[in-house]
GROMACS .gro file of C-alpha atoms in nm:
model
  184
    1UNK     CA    1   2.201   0.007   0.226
    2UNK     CA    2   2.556  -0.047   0.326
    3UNK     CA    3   2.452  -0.382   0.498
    4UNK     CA    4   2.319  -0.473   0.164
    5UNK     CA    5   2.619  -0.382  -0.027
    6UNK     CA    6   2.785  -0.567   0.282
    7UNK     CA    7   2.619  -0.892   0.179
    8UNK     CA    8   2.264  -0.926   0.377
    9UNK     CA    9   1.962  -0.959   0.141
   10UNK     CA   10   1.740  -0.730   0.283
   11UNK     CA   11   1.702  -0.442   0.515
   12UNK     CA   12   1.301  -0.526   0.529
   13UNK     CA   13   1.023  -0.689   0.410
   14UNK     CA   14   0.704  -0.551   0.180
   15UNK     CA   15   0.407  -0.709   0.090
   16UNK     CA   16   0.314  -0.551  -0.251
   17UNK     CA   17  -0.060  -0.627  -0.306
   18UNK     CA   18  -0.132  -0.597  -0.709
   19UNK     CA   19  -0.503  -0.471  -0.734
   20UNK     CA   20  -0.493  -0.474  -1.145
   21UNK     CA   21  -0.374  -0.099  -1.137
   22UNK     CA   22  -0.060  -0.174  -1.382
   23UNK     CA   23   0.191   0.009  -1.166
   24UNK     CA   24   0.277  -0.271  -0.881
   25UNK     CA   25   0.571  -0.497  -1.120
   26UNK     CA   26   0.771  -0.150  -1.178
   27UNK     CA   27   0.742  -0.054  -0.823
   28UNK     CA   28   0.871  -0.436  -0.717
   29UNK     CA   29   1.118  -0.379  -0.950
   30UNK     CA   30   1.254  -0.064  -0.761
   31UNK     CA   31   1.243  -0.172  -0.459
   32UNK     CA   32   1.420  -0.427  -0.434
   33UNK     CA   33   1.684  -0.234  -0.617
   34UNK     CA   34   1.666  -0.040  -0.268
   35UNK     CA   35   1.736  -0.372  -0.082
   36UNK     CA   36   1.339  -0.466   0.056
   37UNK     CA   37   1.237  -0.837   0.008
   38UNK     CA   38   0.896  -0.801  -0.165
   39UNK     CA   39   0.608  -1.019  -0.147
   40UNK     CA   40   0.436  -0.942  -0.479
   41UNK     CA   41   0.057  -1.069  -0.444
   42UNK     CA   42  -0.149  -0.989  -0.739
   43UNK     CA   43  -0.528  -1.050  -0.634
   44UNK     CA   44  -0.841  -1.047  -0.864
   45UNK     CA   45  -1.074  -1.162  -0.592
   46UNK     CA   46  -1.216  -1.038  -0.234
   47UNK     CA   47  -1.121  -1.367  -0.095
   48UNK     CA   48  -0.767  -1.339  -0.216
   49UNK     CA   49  -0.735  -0.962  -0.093
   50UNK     CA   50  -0.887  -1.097   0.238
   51UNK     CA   51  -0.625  -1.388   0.246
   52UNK     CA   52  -0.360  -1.118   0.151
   53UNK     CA   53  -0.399  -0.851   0.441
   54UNK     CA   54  -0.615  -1.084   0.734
   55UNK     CA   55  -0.330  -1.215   0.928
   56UNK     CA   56  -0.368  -1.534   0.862
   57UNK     CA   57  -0.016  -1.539   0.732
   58UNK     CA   58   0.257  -1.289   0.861
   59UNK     CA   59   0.201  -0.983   0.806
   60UNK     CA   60   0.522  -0.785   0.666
   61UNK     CA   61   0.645  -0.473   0.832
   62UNK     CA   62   0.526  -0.256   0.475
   63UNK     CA   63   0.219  -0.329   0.335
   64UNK     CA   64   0.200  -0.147  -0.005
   65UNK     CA   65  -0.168  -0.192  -0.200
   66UNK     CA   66  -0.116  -0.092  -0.555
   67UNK     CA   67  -0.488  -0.015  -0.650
   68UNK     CA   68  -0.730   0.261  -0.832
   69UNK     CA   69  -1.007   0.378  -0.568
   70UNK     CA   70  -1.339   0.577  -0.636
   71UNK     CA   71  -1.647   0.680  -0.403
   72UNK     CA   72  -1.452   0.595  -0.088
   73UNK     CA   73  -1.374   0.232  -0.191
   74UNK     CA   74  -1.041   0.070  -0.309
   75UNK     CA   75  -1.192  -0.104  -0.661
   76UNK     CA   76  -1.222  -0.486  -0.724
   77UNK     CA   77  -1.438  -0.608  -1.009
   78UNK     CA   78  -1.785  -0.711  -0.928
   79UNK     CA   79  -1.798  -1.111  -0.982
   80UNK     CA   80  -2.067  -1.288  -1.146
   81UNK     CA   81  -2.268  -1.459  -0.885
   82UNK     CA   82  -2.130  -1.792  -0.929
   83UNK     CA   83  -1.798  -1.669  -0.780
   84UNK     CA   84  -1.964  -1.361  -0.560
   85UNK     CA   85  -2.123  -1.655  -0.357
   86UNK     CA   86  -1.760  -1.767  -0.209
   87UNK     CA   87  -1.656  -1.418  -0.132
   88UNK     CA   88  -1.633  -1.211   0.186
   89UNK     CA   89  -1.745  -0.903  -0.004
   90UNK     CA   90  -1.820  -0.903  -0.368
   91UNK     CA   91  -1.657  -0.553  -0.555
   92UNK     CA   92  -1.493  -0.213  -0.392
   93UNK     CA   93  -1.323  -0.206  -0.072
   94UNK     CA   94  -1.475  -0.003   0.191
   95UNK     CA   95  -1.413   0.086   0.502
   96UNK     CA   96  -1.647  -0.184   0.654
   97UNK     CA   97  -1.493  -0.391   0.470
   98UNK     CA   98  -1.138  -0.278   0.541
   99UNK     CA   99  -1.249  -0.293   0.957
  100UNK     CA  100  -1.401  -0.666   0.943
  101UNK     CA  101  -1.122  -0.832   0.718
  102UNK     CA  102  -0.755  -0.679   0.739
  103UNK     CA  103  -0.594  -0.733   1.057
  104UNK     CA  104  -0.219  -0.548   0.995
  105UNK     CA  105  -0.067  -0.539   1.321
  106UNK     CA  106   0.161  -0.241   1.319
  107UNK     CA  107   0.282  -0.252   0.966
  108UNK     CA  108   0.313   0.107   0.790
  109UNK     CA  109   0.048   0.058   0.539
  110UNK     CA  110   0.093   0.260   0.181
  111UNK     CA  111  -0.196   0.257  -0.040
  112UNK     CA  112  -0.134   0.406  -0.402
  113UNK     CA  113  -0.465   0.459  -0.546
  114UNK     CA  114  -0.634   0.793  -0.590
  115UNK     CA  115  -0.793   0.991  -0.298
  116UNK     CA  116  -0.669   0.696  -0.056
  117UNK     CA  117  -0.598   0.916   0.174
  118UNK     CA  118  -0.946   0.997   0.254
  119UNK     CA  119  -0.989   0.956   0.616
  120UNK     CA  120  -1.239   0.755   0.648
  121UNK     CA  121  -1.021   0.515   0.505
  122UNK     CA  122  -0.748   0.579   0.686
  123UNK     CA  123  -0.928   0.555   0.968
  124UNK     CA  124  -1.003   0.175   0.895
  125UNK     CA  125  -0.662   0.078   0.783
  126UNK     CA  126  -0.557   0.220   1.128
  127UNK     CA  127  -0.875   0.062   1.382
  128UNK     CA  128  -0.727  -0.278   1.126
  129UNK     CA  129  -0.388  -0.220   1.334
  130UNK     CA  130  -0.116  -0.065   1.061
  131UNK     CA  131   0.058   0.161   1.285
  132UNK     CA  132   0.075   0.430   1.009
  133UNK     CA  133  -0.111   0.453   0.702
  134UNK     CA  134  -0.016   0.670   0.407
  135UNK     CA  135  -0.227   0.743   0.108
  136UNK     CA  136  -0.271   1.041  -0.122
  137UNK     CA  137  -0.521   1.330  -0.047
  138UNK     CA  138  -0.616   1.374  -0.420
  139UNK     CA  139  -0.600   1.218  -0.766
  140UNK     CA  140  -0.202   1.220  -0.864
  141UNK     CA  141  -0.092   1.147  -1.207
  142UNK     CA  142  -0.042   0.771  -1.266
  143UNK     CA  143   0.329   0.783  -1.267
  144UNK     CA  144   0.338   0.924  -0.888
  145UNK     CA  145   0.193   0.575  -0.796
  146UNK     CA  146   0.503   0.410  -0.862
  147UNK     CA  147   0.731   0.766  -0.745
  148UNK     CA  148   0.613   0.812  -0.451
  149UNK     CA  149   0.663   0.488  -0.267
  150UNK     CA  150   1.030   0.456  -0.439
  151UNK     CA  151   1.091   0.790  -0.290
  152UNK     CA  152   0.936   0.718   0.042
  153UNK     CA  153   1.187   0.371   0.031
  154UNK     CA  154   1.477   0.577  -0.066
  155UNK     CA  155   1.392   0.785   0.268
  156UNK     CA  156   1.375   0.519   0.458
  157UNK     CA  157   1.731   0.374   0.345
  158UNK     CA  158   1.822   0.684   0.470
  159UNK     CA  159   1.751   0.581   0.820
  160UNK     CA  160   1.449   0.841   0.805
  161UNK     CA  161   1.158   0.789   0.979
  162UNK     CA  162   0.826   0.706   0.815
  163UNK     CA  163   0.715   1.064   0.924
  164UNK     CA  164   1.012   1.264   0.798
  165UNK     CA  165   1.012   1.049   0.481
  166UNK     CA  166   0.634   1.205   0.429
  167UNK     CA  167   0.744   1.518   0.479
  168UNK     CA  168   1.005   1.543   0.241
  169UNK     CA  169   0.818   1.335  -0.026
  170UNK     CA  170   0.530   1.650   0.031
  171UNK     CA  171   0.817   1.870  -0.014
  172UNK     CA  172   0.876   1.782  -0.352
  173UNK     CA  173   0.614   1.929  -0.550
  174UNK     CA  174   0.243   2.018  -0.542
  175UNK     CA  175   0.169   1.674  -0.706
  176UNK     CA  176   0.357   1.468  -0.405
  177UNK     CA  177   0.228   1.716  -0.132
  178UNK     CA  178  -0.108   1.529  -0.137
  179UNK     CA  179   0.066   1.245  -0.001
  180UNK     CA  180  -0.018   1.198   0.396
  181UNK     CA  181   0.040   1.004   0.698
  182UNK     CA  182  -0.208   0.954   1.008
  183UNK     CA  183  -0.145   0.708   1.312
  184UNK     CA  184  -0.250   0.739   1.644
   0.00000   0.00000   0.00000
């Protein structure tokens, strides 16, 4: 922070993908009160997420997916079959899906949505290349959505590491100590 209040723009960069959850423009909001340069992508379709998170583009050292999840899957609307037919995938986000599309080469990947933290999906965010993924272990109140990743940012600032930022966002309270981090 004190090389933003110095004069630099931004200690780091965060791609904030908006997956119609209602949370991700209050979170871009806060953090780039904490000095991060966000990338705010909202996507509605597969092939945008895909365009989003393949590497096609650089990658930024955060990835953040603002999204709801349920049965294993980040959710996306199911298209009518005019648009399904120019898809990669048509509806949720799997891990399949996740594995064959997302290439995030070392970026600390934090994905919002409920039970996110599954492994199985952590697992493919990770064999996709983040270096760490974090997700919550359970279904946290709405509100932590936008909390807990200003928190983990405020950490950071701090000149934390990912990992200790985890572990004093679980700290908090029972509702934050679903949070978790994996990497290999």
């Amino acid at each position: 922070m004190r090389e933003i209040q110095a004069g630099r723009l931004a200690w780091t960069e965060i791609d904030l993908i908006d997956i119609d959850d209602g949370f991700a423009r209050p979170l871009r909001d806060g953090l780039e009160v904490l000095g991060a340069r966000v990338s705010y992508l909202q996507v509605g379709q597969p092939r945008h997420l895909v365009s989003a998170l393949d590497g096609s583009r650089p990658i930024a050292p955060y990835v953040i997916v603002s999204c709801h999840r349920d049965e294993g899957r980040i959710l996306m609307d199911d298209l009518a079959e005019e648009l399904a037919r120019f898809q990669a995938f048509n509806g949720a986000v799997g891990p399949d899906q996740v594995r064959k599309h997302f290439h995030l080469p070392g970026s600390v990947t934090l994905v919002t949505g409920c039970d996110t933290g599954d492994t199985a999906l952590a697992d493919a965010f990770l064999d996709a290349g983040a270096g760490i993924y974090i997700a919550p272990r359970g279904a946290p109140f709405g509100y932590t959505s936008v909390f807990a990743p200003l928190f983990l940012f405020y950490e950071l600032t701090e000149q934390r590491t990912p990992a200790e930022a985890v572990e004093r966002l679980r700290a908090h309270d029972d509702e934050l100590a679903m949070w978790q981090l994996y990497q290999r």
